[in-house]
PDB file of C-alpha atoms in Angstrom:
ATOM      1  CA  MET A  44     -40.059  43.334  75.299  1.00  0.00           C
ATOM      2  CA  SER A  45     -40.306  46.123  72.750  1.00  0.00           C
ATOM      3  CA  GLN A  46     -41.218  45.341  69.175  1.00  0.00           C
ATOM      4  CA  SER A  47     -38.001  46.906  67.817  1.00  0.00           C
ATOM      5  CA  HIS A  48     -35.955  44.692  70.165  1.00  0.00           C
ATOM      6  CA  GLU A  49     -37.875  41.572  69.036  1.00  0.00           C
ATOM      7  CA  THR A  50     -37.421  42.550  65.389  1.00  0.00           C
ATOM      8  CA  ARG A  51     -33.678  43.154  65.861  1.00  0.00           C
ATOM      9  CA  THR A  52     -33.174  39.807  67.621  1.00  0.00           C
ATOM     10  CA  ALA A  53     -35.220  37.952  64.979  1.00  0.00           C
ATOM     11  CA  GLN A  54     -33.154  39.534  62.191  1.00  0.00           C
ATOM     12  CA  ALA A  55     -29.934  38.605  63.967  1.00  0.00           C
ATOM     13  CA  GLY A  56     -30.846  34.910  64.139  1.00  0.00           C
ATOM     14  CA  PRO A  57     -30.297  32.151  66.686  1.00  0.00           C
ATOM     15  CA  TRP A  58     -26.487  32.360  66.469  1.00  0.00           C
ATOM     16  CA  VAL A  59     -26.462  35.982  67.626  1.00  0.00           C
ATOM     17  CA  ILE A  60     -26.733  37.439  71.130  1.00  0.00           C
ATOM     18  CA  ASP A  61     -27.767  41.067  71.604  1.00  0.00           C
ATOM     19  CA  THR A  62     -25.542  42.379  74.414  1.00  0.00           C
ATOM     20  CA  ARG A  63     -28.096  45.037  75.333  1.00  0.00           C
ATOM     21  CA  GLU A  64     -30.101  42.194  76.919  1.00  0.00           C
ATOM     22  CA  ILE A  65     -27.230  41.701  79.380  1.00  0.00           C
ATOM     23  CA  GLY A  66     -26.200  45.287  80.015  1.00  0.00           C
ATOM     24  CA  HIS A  67     -22.735  46.768  80.052  1.00  0.00           C
ATOM     25  CA  ARG A  68     -22.375  46.742  83.833  1.00  0.00           C
ATOM     26  CA  ALA A  69     -19.687  44.276  84.940  1.00  0.00           C
ATOM     27  CA  GLY A  70     -21.218  41.381  86.828  1.00  0.00           C
ATOM     28  CA  SER A  71     -24.550  41.257  85.039  1.00  0.00           C
ATOM     29  CA  SER A  72     -25.301  38.049  83.165  1.00  0.00           C
ATOM     30  CA  ARG A  73     -27.927  36.126  81.267  1.00  0.00           C
ATOM     31  CA  ALA A  74     -28.365  32.448  80.441  1.00  0.00           C
ATOM     32  CA  TYR A  75     -29.236  31.351  76.907  1.00  0.00           C
ATOM     33  CA  THR A  76     -30.606  28.001  75.816  1.00  0.00           C
ATOM     34  CA  ARG A  77     -31.441  27.729  72.144  1.00  0.00           C
ATOM     35  CA  ASN A  78     -31.189  25.569  69.078  1.00  0.00           C
ATOM     36  CA  ALA A  79     -29.447  27.024  66.054  1.00  0.00           C
ATOM     37  CA  PRO A  80     -29.412  25.352  62.630  1.00  0.00           C
ATOM     38  CA  ALA A  81     -25.970  24.209  61.515  1.00  0.00           C
ATOM     39  CA  PRO A  82     -24.729  26.100  58.472  1.00  0.00           C
ATOM     40  CA  ALA A  83     -22.817  24.423  55.646  1.00  0.00           C
ATOM     41  CA  GLY A  84     -19.241  23.504  56.461  1.00  0.00           C
ATOM     42  CA  PHE A  85     -19.792  22.508  60.094  1.00  0.00           C
ATOM     43  CA  GLY A  86     -17.401  19.578  59.940  1.00  0.00           C
ATOM     44  CA  LEU A  87     -14.760  17.642  58.061  1.00  0.00           C
ATOM     45  CA  ASP A  88     -14.921  15.526  54.896  1.00  0.00           C
ATOM     46  CA  MET A  89     -15.682  12.258  56.714  1.00  0.00           C
ATOM     47  CA  ILE A  90     -17.836  13.551  59.617  1.00  0.00           C
ATOM     48  CA  LYS A  91     -19.879  16.673  60.216  1.00  0.00           C
ATOM     49  CA  VAL A  92     -22.992  18.242  61.636  1.00  0.00           C
ATOM     50  CA  PRO A  93     -25.354  18.054  58.638  1.00  0.00           C
ATOM     51  CA  GLU A  94     -26.509  21.410  57.309  1.00  0.00           C
ATOM     52  CA  GLY A  95     -29.739  22.500  59.001  1.00  0.00           C
ATOM     53  CA  GLU A  96     -29.403  20.069  61.932  1.00  0.00           C
ATOM     54  CA  PRO A  97     -29.915  21.768  65.314  1.00  0.00           C
ATOM     55  CA  VAL A  98     -26.922  22.728  67.411  1.00  0.00           C
ATOM     56  CA  GLU A  99     -28.047  22.995  71.030  1.00  0.00           C
ATOM     57  CA  LEU A 100     -26.497  25.974  72.814  1.00  0.00           C
ATOM     58  CA  ASP A 101     -26.525  26.186  76.610  1.00  0.00           C
ATOM     59  CA  LEU A 102     -24.584  29.350  77.415  1.00  0.00           C
ATOM     60  CA  LEU A 103     -24.053  32.009  80.038  1.00  0.00           C
ATOM     61  CA  ALA A 104     -23.125  35.499  78.820  1.00  0.00           C
ATOM     62  CA  GLU A 105     -21.482  37.623  81.536  1.00  0.00           C
ATOM     63  CA  SER A 106     -20.685  41.285  81.242  1.00  0.00           C
ATOM     64  CA  VAL A 107     -17.073  41.974  82.281  1.00  0.00           C
ATOM     65  CA  VAL A 108     -15.011  45.164  82.159  1.00  0.00           C
ATOM     66  CA  GLU A 109     -13.527  44.442  78.710  1.00  0.00           C
ATOM     67  CA  GLY A 110     -16.587  42.905  77.057  1.00  0.00           C
ATOM     68  CA  VAL A 111     -18.828  39.857  77.333  1.00  0.00           C
ATOM     69  CA  LEU A 112     -17.550  36.467  78.459  1.00  0.00           C
ATOM     70  CA  VAL A 113     -19.569  33.633  76.929  1.00  0.00           C
ATOM     71  CA  SER A 114     -19.222  30.175  78.489  1.00  0.00           C
ATOM     72  CA  GLY A 115     -21.162  26.934  78.344  1.00  0.00           C
ATOM     73  CA  THR A 116     -21.684  24.019  75.983  1.00  0.00           C
ATOM     74  CA  ALA A 117     -22.722  23.351  72.411  1.00  0.00           C
ATOM     75  CA  SER A 118     -23.900  19.912  71.328  1.00  0.00           C
ATOM     76  CA  ALA A 119     -25.093  18.342  68.093  1.00  0.00           C
ATOM     77  CA  GLU A 120     -25.563  15.050  66.261  1.00  0.00           C
ATOM     78  CA  LEU A 121     -22.764  14.120  63.880  1.00  0.00           C
ATOM     79  CA  SER A 122     -23.081  11.983  60.797  1.00  0.00           C
ATOM     80  CA  GLY A 123     -20.430  10.677  58.474  1.00  0.00           C
ATOM     81  CA  GLU A 124     -18.645   7.596  57.191  1.00  0.00           C
ATOM     82  CA  CYS A 125     -16.235   5.130  58.749  1.00  0.00           C
ATOM     83  CA  VAL A 126     -12.788   5.700  57.241  1.00  0.00           C
ATOM     84  CA  ARG A 127     -12.132   1.957  57.050  1.00  0.00           C
ATOM     85  CA  CYS A 128     -15.369   0.452  55.694  1.00  0.00           C
ATOM     86  CA  LEU A 129     -17.459   3.499  54.649  1.00  0.00           C
ATOM     87  CA  ASP A 130     -20.439   2.428  56.791  1.00  0.00           C
ATOM     88  CA  PRO A 131     -22.518   5.290  58.198  1.00  0.00           C
ATOM     89  CA  VAL A 132     -21.344   6.742  61.505  1.00  0.00           C
ATOM     90  CA  SER A 133     -23.572   8.682  63.861  1.00  0.00           C
ATOM     91  CA  GLU A 134     -22.579  10.092  67.233  1.00  0.00           C
ATOM     92  CA  GLU A 135     -23.160  13.078  69.475  1.00  0.00           C
ATOM     93  CA  ILE A 136     -20.607  15.787  70.136  1.00  0.00           C
ATOM     94  CA  GLU A 137     -20.546  18.231  73.022  1.00  0.00           C
ATOM     95  CA  VAL A 138     -17.922  20.966  73.302  1.00  0.00           C
ATOM     96  CA  GLU A 139     -17.098  23.514  75.966  1.00  0.00           C
ATOM     97  CA  ILE A 140     -17.246  27.154  74.934  1.00  0.00           C
ATOM     98  CA  ARG A 141     -15.394  29.943  76.734  1.00  0.00           C
ATOM     99  CA  GLU A 142     -14.775  33.078  74.719  1.00  0.00           C
ATOM    100  CA  LEU A 143     -14.329  36.779  75.489  1.00  0.00           C
ATOM    101  CA  PHE A 144     -16.031  39.147  73.062  1.00  0.00           C
ATOM    102  CA  ALA A 145     -14.371  42.532  73.537  1.00  0.00           C
ATOM    103  CA  TYR A 146     -16.280  45.811  73.470  1.00  0.00           C
ATOM    104  CA  PRO A 147     -15.231  48.329  70.792  1.00  0.00           C
ATOM    105  CA  ASP A 148     -12.549  50.731  72.038  1.00  0.00           C
ATOM    106  CA  SER A 149     -11.755  48.580  75.084  1.00  0.00           C
ATOM    107  CA  ALA A 150      -8.223  48.042  76.390  1.00  0.00           C
ATOM    108  CA  THR A 151      -8.070  44.780  74.410  1.00  0.00           C
ATOM    109  CA  ASP A 152      -7.872  46.830  71.193  1.00  0.00           C
ATOM    110  CA  THR A 153      -4.411  48.052  72.147  1.00  0.00           C
ATOM    111  CA  SER A 154      -3.197  44.889  73.871  1.00  0.00           C
ATOM    112  CA  THR A 155      -4.264  42.233  71.311  1.00  0.00           C
ATOM    113  CA  ASP A 156      -4.229  41.661  67.577  1.00  0.00           C
ATOM    114  CA  ASP A 157      -7.503  41.732  65.642  1.00  0.00           C
ATOM    115  CA  ASP A 158      -7.627  37.950  65.277  1.00  0.00           C
ATOM    116  CA  GLU A 159      -6.774  37.121  68.916  1.00  0.00           C
ATOM    117  CA  VAL A 160     -10.070  38.180  70.498  1.00  0.00           C
ATOM    118  CA  GLU A 161     -13.600  38.120  69.132  1.00  0.00           C
ATOM    119  CA  ARG A 162     -15.350  41.490  69.064  1.00  0.00           C
ATOM    120  CA  VAL A 163     -18.794  42.828  69.939  1.00  0.00           C
ATOM    121  CA  VAL A 164     -20.078  44.482  66.740  1.00  0.00           C
ATOM    122  CA  ASP A 165     -23.080  46.840  66.923  1.00  0.00           C
ATOM    123  CA  ASP A 166     -23.960  45.368  70.356  1.00  0.00           C
ATOM    124  CA  LEU A 167     -24.185  41.894  68.781  1.00  0.00           C
ATOM    125  CA  ILE A 168     -22.140  38.730  69.363  1.00  0.00           C
ATOM    126  CA  ASP A 169     -21.953  36.146  66.578  1.00  0.00           C
ATOM    127  CA  LEU A 170     -21.518  32.717  68.192  1.00  0.00           C
ATOM    128  CA  GLU A 171     -21.311  30.685  64.982  1.00  0.00           C
ATOM    129  CA  PRO A 172     -17.536  31.017  64.295  1.00  0.00           C
ATOM    130  CA  VAL A 173     -16.642  30.248  67.914  1.00  0.00           C
ATOM    131  CA  VAL A 174     -18.883  27.161  68.094  1.00  0.00           C
ATOM    132  CA  ARG A 175     -17.757  25.956  64.644  1.00  0.00           C
ATOM    133  CA  ASP A 176     -14.074  26.250  65.592  1.00  0.00           C
ATOM    134  CA  ALA A 177     -14.600  24.421  68.901  1.00  0.00           C
ATOM    135  CA  MET A 178     -16.493  21.603  67.164  1.00  0.00           C
ATOM    136  CA  LEU A 179     -13.981  21.268  64.326  1.00  0.00           C
ATOM    137  CA  LEU A 180     -11.152  20.865  66.829  1.00  0.00           C
ATOM    138  CA  SER A 181     -13.107  18.156  68.688  1.00  0.00           C
ATOM    139  CA  LEU A 182     -14.180  16.081  65.680  1.00  0.00           C
ATOM    140  CA  PRO A 183     -12.448  12.744  65.125  1.00  0.00           C
ATOM    141  CA  SER A 184     -10.230  13.082  62.072  1.00  0.00           C
ATOM    142  CA  ALA A 185     -10.679   9.374  61.301  1.00  0.00           C
ATOM    143  CA  PRO A 186     -14.164   8.305  62.470  1.00  0.00           C
ATOM    144  CA  LEU A 187     -14.775   4.580  62.912  1.00  0.00           C
ATOM    145  CA  CYS A 188     -18.039   2.619  62.999  1.00  0.00           C
ATOM    146  CA  SER A 189     -16.476   0.505  65.784  1.00  0.00           C
ATOM    147  CA  PRO A 190     -13.021   0.469  67.376  1.00  0.00           C
ATOM    148  CA  ASP A 191     -12.269  -2.978  65.919  1.00  0.00           C
ATOM    149  CA  CYS A 192     -13.442  -2.264  62.349  1.00  0.00           C
ATOM    150  CA  GLN A 193     -11.191  -4.183  59.958  1.00  0.00           C
ATOM    151  CA  GLY A 194     -12.185  -2.228  56.872  1.00  0.00           C
ATOM    152  CA  LEU A 195     -12.515  -3.572  53.338  1.00  0.00           C
ATOM    153  CA  CYS A 196     -10.608  -6.283  51.510  1.00  0.00           C
ATOM    154  CA  SER A 197      -8.314  -4.537  49.061  1.00  0.00           C
ATOM    155  CA  GLY A 198      -8.801  -7.330  46.533  1.00  0.00           C
ATOM    156  CA  CYS A 199     -12.595  -7.533  46.299  1.00  0.00           C
ATOM    157  CA  GLY A 200     -13.871  -4.523  48.292  1.00  0.00           C
ATOM    158  CA  VAL A 201     -16.067  -6.566  50.675  1.00  0.00           C
ATOM    159  CA  LYS A 202     -16.033  -5.830  54.399  1.00  0.00           C
ATOM    160  CA  TRP A 203     -13.603  -8.104  56.246  1.00  0.00           C
ATOM    161  CA  ALA A 204     -16.274  -8.682  58.917  1.00  0.00           C
ATOM    162  CA  GLU A 205     -18.510 -10.310  56.267  1.00  0.00           C
ATOM    163  CA  LEU A 206     -15.801 -12.552  54.788  1.00  0.00           C
ATOM    164  CA  ALA A 207     -14.762 -16.027  55.889  1.00  0.00           C
ATOM    165  CA  PRO A 208     -11.547 -16.242  57.944  1.00  0.00           C
ATOM    166  CA  GLU A 209      -9.783 -18.169  55.157  1.00  0.00           C
ATOM    167  CA  HIS A 210     -10.598 -15.479  52.539  1.00  0.00           C
ATOM    168  CA  THR A 211      -7.570 -14.640  50.388  1.00  0.00           C
ATOM    169  CA  HIS A 212      -6.718 -13.396  46.934  1.00  0.00           C
ATOM    170  CA  GLU A 213      -3.781 -15.096  45.293  1.00  0.00           C
ATOM    171  CA  THR A 214      -1.604 -12.561  43.610  1.00  0.00           C
ATOM    172  CA  ILE A 215       1.393 -13.451  41.536  1.00  0.00           C
ATOM    173  CA  ASP A 216       4.370 -11.164  41.450  1.00  0.00           C
ATOM    174  CA  PRO A 217       4.546 -10.008  37.799  1.00  0.00           C
ATOM    175  CA  ARG A 218       8.241 -10.929  37.725  1.00  0.00           C
ATOM    176  CA  TRP A 219       7.332 -14.607  38.326  1.00  0.00           C
ATOM    177  CA  ALA A 220       4.256 -14.710  36.075  1.00  0.00           C
ATOM    178  CA  ALA A 221       6.276 -15.915  33.083  1.00  0.00           C
ATOM    179  CA  LEU A 222       7.543 -18.925  35.050  1.00  0.00           C
ATOM    180  CA  GLN A 223       4.016 -19.817  36.089  1.00  0.00           C
ATOM    181  CA  GLU A 224       2.877 -19.667  32.473  1.00  0.00           C
ATOM    182  CA  ARG A 225       5.792 -21.876  31.371  1.00  0.00           C
ATOM    183  CA  PHE A 226       5.541 -24.513  34.100  1.00  0.00           C
ATOM    184  CA  GLY A 227       1.814 -24.407  34.771  1.00  0.00           C
ATOM    185  CA  GLY A 228      -0.140 -23.562  37.912  1.00  0.00           C
ATOM    186  CA  THR A 229       0.913 -23.494  41.506  1.00  0.00           C
ATOM    187  CA  GLU A 230       1.732 -26.611  43.571  1.00  0.00           C
ATOM    188  CA  GLU A 231      -1.784 -26.507  45.036  1.00  0.00           C
ATOM    189  CA  GLU A 232      -3.354 -26.675  41.559  1.00  0.00           C
ATOM    190  CA  LYS A 233      -1.361 -29.854  40.533  1.00  0.00           C
TER     191      LYS A 233
END
């Protein structure tokens, strides 16, 4: 490998594929397996891939007439909070990637809008937006620590799983509070 090629690839980073490694002849391909650090914003409010955590890419880049077809998987460890009890949640996500990156001045320029197809820019493919979008669409919008999580008691804020079955909070309707003050406590208190 030439030093200028190594320098160019190193500058591009682990999210970028140099299409010159594949060639522009339809049918040529190259497999890529690499770990790329997750940038900020790789998730939702309640669950995400923490910034800097590795995203494992296992991809095949194939040269086709219109550009480069990238297919394979991306996987990472997620961390977040349960939406019911706020306990930590940790799970693994794996998403399928299949995206065409069109060559400049290919037929896709006239047949598609700019935002419909990703583009090869200066012989480079940036995988980050494609992987981020695929992961965001696959993330649970309401992550749970367990499927049967009961959440927190709205009265005291303790997890229902840690409370006794007879746990209650007596609340008096403010409209009846004056009667309770006038006639004393509840029947149970007398």
